[in-house]
Short mmCIF file of C-alpha atoms in Angstrom, two decimals:
data_model
loop_
_atom_site.label_atom_id
_atom_site.label_comp_id
_atom_site.label_asym_id
_atom_site.label_seq_id
_atom_site.Cartn_x
_atom_site.Cartn_y
_atom_site.Cartn_z
CA GLY A 1 48.12 57.78 -0.76
CA ALA A 2 46.87 60.65 1.31
CA VAL A 3 43.70 62.46 0.36
CA VAL A 4 43.22 66.17 0.02
CA SER A 5 39.66 67.28 -0.55
CA GLN A 6 38.86 70.59 -2.17
CA HIS A 7 35.41 72.12 -2.28
CA PRO A 8 33.63 73.34 -4.28
CA SER A 9 34.94 71.82 -7.49
CA ARG A 10 33.11 74.42 -9.56
CA VAL A 11 31.65 77.75 -8.60
CA ILE A 12 30.05 80.52 -10.61
CA CYS A 13 29.51 83.89 -8.99
CA LYS A 14 28.59 87.43 -9.87
CA SER A 15 31.16 90.17 -10.05
CA GLY A 16 31.63 91.88 -6.71
CA THR A 17 30.76 88.89 -4.56
CA SER A 18 33.15 86.82 -2.44
CA VAL A 19 33.82 83.14 -2.84
CA LYS A 20 35.34 80.73 -0.32
CA ILE A 21 37.20 77.58 -1.32
CA GLU A 22 38.00 74.92 1.25
CA CYS A 23 40.94 72.56 1.32
CA ARG A 24 40.91 69.65 3.76
CA SER A 25 43.46 66.96 4.48
CA LEU A 26 41.31 63.93 5.20
CA ASP A 27 43.68 61.40 6.68
CA PHE A 28 46.69 63.36 7.85
CA GLN A 29 47.56 66.58 9.60
CA ALA A 30 48.81 69.23 7.23
CA THR A 31 51.34 71.52 8.83
CA THR A 32 51.67 73.51 5.64
CA MET A 33 49.22 74.16 2.83
CA PHE A 34 49.86 75.84 -0.48
CA TRP A 35 47.46 77.61 -2.80
CA TYR A 36 48.07 77.71 -6.54
CA ARG A 37 46.39 79.35 -9.47
CA GLN A 38 46.49 77.75 -12.89
CA PHE A 39 45.63 79.42 -16.17
CA PRO A 40 44.60 77.32 -19.19
CA LYS A 41 47.48 75.30 -20.60
CA LYS A 42 49.87 76.82 -18.08
CA SER A 43 51.79 75.60 -15.09
CA LEU A 44 50.79 76.02 -11.47
CA MET A 45 51.54 79.46 -10.05
CA LEU A 46 52.09 79.54 -6.31
CA MET A 47 49.96 82.19 -4.66
CA ALA A 48 50.67 81.69 -0.99
CA THR A 49 51.96 79.36 1.68
CA SER A 50 50.04 78.93 4.90
CA ASN A 51 51.17 77.32 8.10
CA GLU A 52 48.63 76.31 10.71
CA GLY A 53 48.04 79.04 13.24
CA SER A 54 50.05 81.73 11.52
CA LYS A 55 49.58 84.27 8.77
CA ALA A 56 49.99 83.16 5.20
CA THR A 57 53.06 84.13 3.21
CA TYR A 58 52.07 85.55 -0.15
CA GLU A 59 54.10 85.43 -3.33
CA GLN A 60 55.13 88.64 -4.98
CA GLY A 61 52.31 90.19 -6.94
CA VAL A 62 49.52 88.36 -5.11
CA GLU A 63 47.17 90.71 -3.28
CA LYS A 64 46.70 89.45 0.26
CA ASP A 65 43.59 91.56 0.77
CA LYS A 66 42.07 90.07 -2.37
CA PHE A 67 42.94 86.46 -1.66
CA LEU A 68 42.34 85.82 2.03
CA ILE A 69 43.86 82.63 3.36
CA ASN A 70 43.03 81.07 6.68
CA HIS A 71 44.65 77.94 8.09
CA ALA A 72 42.84 77.59 11.37
CA SER A 73 43.43 73.90 11.93
CA LEU A 74 45.81 71.16 10.89
CA THR A 75 43.22 69.78 8.48
CA LEU A 76 41.61 72.83 6.95
CA SER A 77 42.72 75.84 4.96
CA THR A 78 40.42 78.25 3.15
CA LEU A 79 40.95 80.67 0.30
CA THR A 80 38.47 83.52 -0.01
CA VAL A 81 38.44 85.51 -3.21
CA THR A 82 36.99 88.86 -2.14
CA SER A 83 35.07 91.17 -4.44
CA ALA A 84 35.64 88.81 -7.32
CA HIS A 85 35.99 90.12 -10.86
CA PRO A 86 36.03 88.30 -14.19
CA GLU A 87 39.83 88.39 -14.28
CA ASP A 88 39.84 86.27 -11.11
CA SER A 89 38.27 83.43 -13.06
CA SER A 90 40.74 80.59 -12.92
CA PHE A 91 41.48 77.09 -11.66
CA TYR A 92 42.58 77.22 -8.02
CA ILE A 93 44.41 74.24 -6.53
CA CYS A 94 45.51 73.58 -2.99
CA SER A 95 48.15 71.20 -1.76
CA ALA A 96 48.91 69.97 1.70
CA ARG A 97 52.12 68.84 3.30
CA GLY A 98 52.28 66.72 6.38
CA GLN A 99 54.02 63.76 7.84
CA LEU A 100 52.53 60.34 7.26
CA SER A 101 53.66 57.30 9.15
CA GLY A 102 55.78 55.09 6.99
CA ARG A 103 56.50 57.79 4.44
CA GLY A 104 59.11 60.47 4.07
CA ILE A 105 58.87 63.82 5.70
CA GLY A 106 56.84 66.45 3.96
CA GLU A 107 55.03 64.56 1.22
CA LEU A 108 52.92 66.96 -0.82
CA PHE A 109 49.42 66.05 -1.98
CA PHE A 110 47.11 68.05 -4.20
CA GLY A 111 43.42 68.68 -4.11
CA GLU A 112 41.23 68.22 -7.18
CA GLY A 113 41.04 71.93 -7.87
CA SER A 114 38.24 74.48 -7.95
CA ARG A 115 37.10 76.11 -11.16
CA LEU A 116 35.98 79.68 -10.44
CA THR A 117 33.99 81.58 -13.03
CA VAL A 118 33.12 85.19 -12.29
CA LEU A 119 30.40 86.65 -14.46
CA GLY B 1 65.36 81.13 -6.48
CA GLU B 2 64.88 77.82 -8.19
CA ASN B 3 64.14 77.70 -11.90
CA VAL B 4 62.87 74.55 -13.57
CA GLU B 5 62.75 74.13 -17.31
CA GLN B 6 60.82 71.33 -18.98
CA HIS B 7 60.94 69.95 -22.51
CA PRO B 8 59.19 69.23 -24.74
CA SER B 9 56.01 71.24 -24.25
CA THR B 10 54.06 68.76 -26.36
CA LEU B 11 54.79 65.13 -27.15
CA SER B 12 52.82 62.79 -29.35
CA VAL B 13 53.62 59.07 -29.48
CA GLN B 14 52.04 55.92 -30.79
CA GLU B 15 50.57 53.47 -28.34
CA GLY B 16 53.26 51.09 -27.18
CA ASP B 17 56.12 53.49 -27.80
CA SER B 18 58.18 55.10 -25.06
CA ALA B 19 57.91 58.73 -23.98
CA VAL B 20 60.66 60.79 -22.39
CA ILE B 21 60.26 64.18 -20.75
CA LYS B 22 63.28 66.12 -19.54
CA CYS B 23 63.74 68.82 -16.91
CA THR B 24 66.63 70.92 -15.71
CA TYR B 25 66.89 72.82 -12.45
CA SER B 26 69.11 75.63 -11.29
CA ASP B 27 69.42 75.37 -7.51
CA SER B 28 72.02 72.79 -6.53
CA ALA B 29 70.45 72.65 -3.05
CA SER B 30 67.27 71.05 -4.43
CA ASN B 31 67.04 67.45 -3.32
CA TYR B 32 63.52 66.32 -4.13
CA PHE B 33 62.14 65.88 -7.62
CA PRO B 34 58.53 64.75 -8.03
CA TRP B 35 56.60 64.22 -11.23
CA TYR B 36 52.88 64.92 -11.47
CA LYS B 37 50.23 63.86 -13.95
CA GLN B 38 47.33 66.23 -14.46
CA GLU B 39 44.23 65.19 -16.34
CA LEU B 40 41.87 67.78 -17.74
CA GLY B 41 39.95 69.61 -15.03
CA LYS B 42 41.66 67.79 -12.19
CA GLY B 43 44.42 68.45 -9.72
CA PRO B 44 47.95 67.08 -10.20
CA GLN B 45 48.58 63.55 -9.02
CA LEU B 46 52.01 62.41 -7.89
CA ILE B 47 53.17 59.54 -10.09
CA ILE B 48 56.78 59.14 -9.04
CA ASP B 49 59.45 61.04 -7.18
CA ILE B 50 63.17 60.79 -6.62
CA ARG B 51 65.47 62.10 -3.97
CA SER B 52 68.96 63.30 -4.64
CA ASN B 53 70.65 60.34 -2.99
CA VAL B 54 69.61 58.01 -5.81
CA GLY B 55 70.16 58.14 -9.55
CA GLU B 56 67.19 56.15 -10.79
CA LYS B 57 63.83 54.92 -9.59
CA LYS B 58 61.34 52.69 -11.35
CA ASP B 59 57.71 51.87 -10.78
CA GLN B 60 56.28 49.49 -13.36
CA ARG B 61 56.15 51.40 -16.67
CA ILE B 62 57.40 54.64 -15.18
CA ALA B 63 60.99 55.51 -14.34
CA VAL B 64 62.81 58.66 -13.34
CA THR B 65 66.53 59.35 -13.66
CA LEU B 66 68.49 62.08 -11.93
CA ASN B 67 71.86 63.54 -12.83
CA LYS B 68 72.85 65.83 -9.99
CA THR B 69 76.06 66.95 -11.61
CA ALA B 70 74.26 68.16 -14.70
CA LYS B 71 71.18 69.21 -12.70
CA HIS B 72 68.71 67.43 -14.88
CA PHE B 73 66.14 64.70 -14.40
CA SER B 74 63.92 62.80 -16.76
CA LEU B 75 60.67 60.88 -16.79
CA HIS B 76 60.47 57.72 -18.88
CA ILE B 77 57.18 56.03 -19.69
CA THR B 78 57.42 52.71 -21.50
CA GLU B 79 54.69 50.82 -23.37
CA THR B 80 52.53 53.93 -23.44
CA GLN B 81 48.76 53.59 -23.39
CA PRO B 82 46.04 56.06 -24.41
CA GLU B 83 45.20 56.59 -20.74
CA ASP B 84 48.70 57.98 -20.24
CA SER B 85 47.59 61.02 -22.22
CA ALA B 86 47.70 64.01 -19.86
CA VAL B 87 49.84 66.98 -18.89
CA TYR B 88 52.95 66.02 -16.95
CA PHE B 89 54.77 68.42 -14.66
CA CYS B 90 58.20 68.04 -13.15
CA ALA B 91 59.10 69.92 -9.98
CA ALA B 92 61.99 70.54 -7.64
CA SER B 93 62.28 71.52 -4.02
CA ILE B 94 64.45 71.37 -0.95
CA LYS B 95 62.39 68.62 0.63
CA GLU B 96 63.56 68.63 4.19
CA THR B 97 63.03 72.32 4.83
CA SER B 98 59.85 73.14 6.66
CA GLY B 99 57.53 75.07 4.38
CA SER B 100 59.72 74.66 1.31
CA ARG B 101 57.72 74.87 -1.82
CA LEU B 102 57.82 73.17 -5.17
CA THR B 103 58.97 74.94 -8.28
CA PHE B 104 57.19 73.49 -11.30
CA GLY B 105 58.21 73.11 -14.89
CA GLU B 106 55.88 74.45 -17.55
CA GLY B 107 54.36 71.08 -18.29
CA THR B 108 54.33 68.61 -21.18
CA GLN B 109 51.13 67.68 -22.97
CA LEU B 110 51.53 63.99 -23.77
CA THR B 111 49.22 62.46 -26.35
CA VAL B 112 49.28 58.71 -26.90
CA ASN B 113 47.64 57.80 -30.18
CA PRO B 114 45.88 54.44 -30.37
#
């Protein structure tokens, strides 16, 4: 299957600093990438949808100035948590959708997730 | 919007037994139903999916059934093994729409006891 790489897998930062998480599609071009947040023992909560070359679409209740998303190329999307606070501590997961030869349109593949801890 | 409900939230079975997880969805336009397995501290991994033009799909010990009329779909795992222990999520989407997103169920914690 396709590979989506997410980096870093774990990050610890001080309150007030900004943290950038990268999501890369390694063997396909991702026309759309999604960013999720997952709380312990909960389901994935969609934060935003980003399409290459355009502004991200944020879900209701997600602060776009707090969670900056950039999808500058067909293989890379980044999520920047600005001025992080302890309540931003969470597991962040990206997924990428693209078209692979021999497979159906729009298969969705997930990264391994990034555990953010804000002290 | 789409609403996906998943049951049970926890499921404990003995090794070798079968496990069944059920989901219902609300949007009759949904036509793509994937199932994901998530191990602790990792991202979800697609284990099987089904499109609305088929009623059943099987891949070795894993099978998924879809009832479009009733708007429910189920995951069946036979001959369970301890390594099947994980959280399983069902999801639904309108697959062919550009940018369409998945709506997830709340997850089922499956524990397979040796």
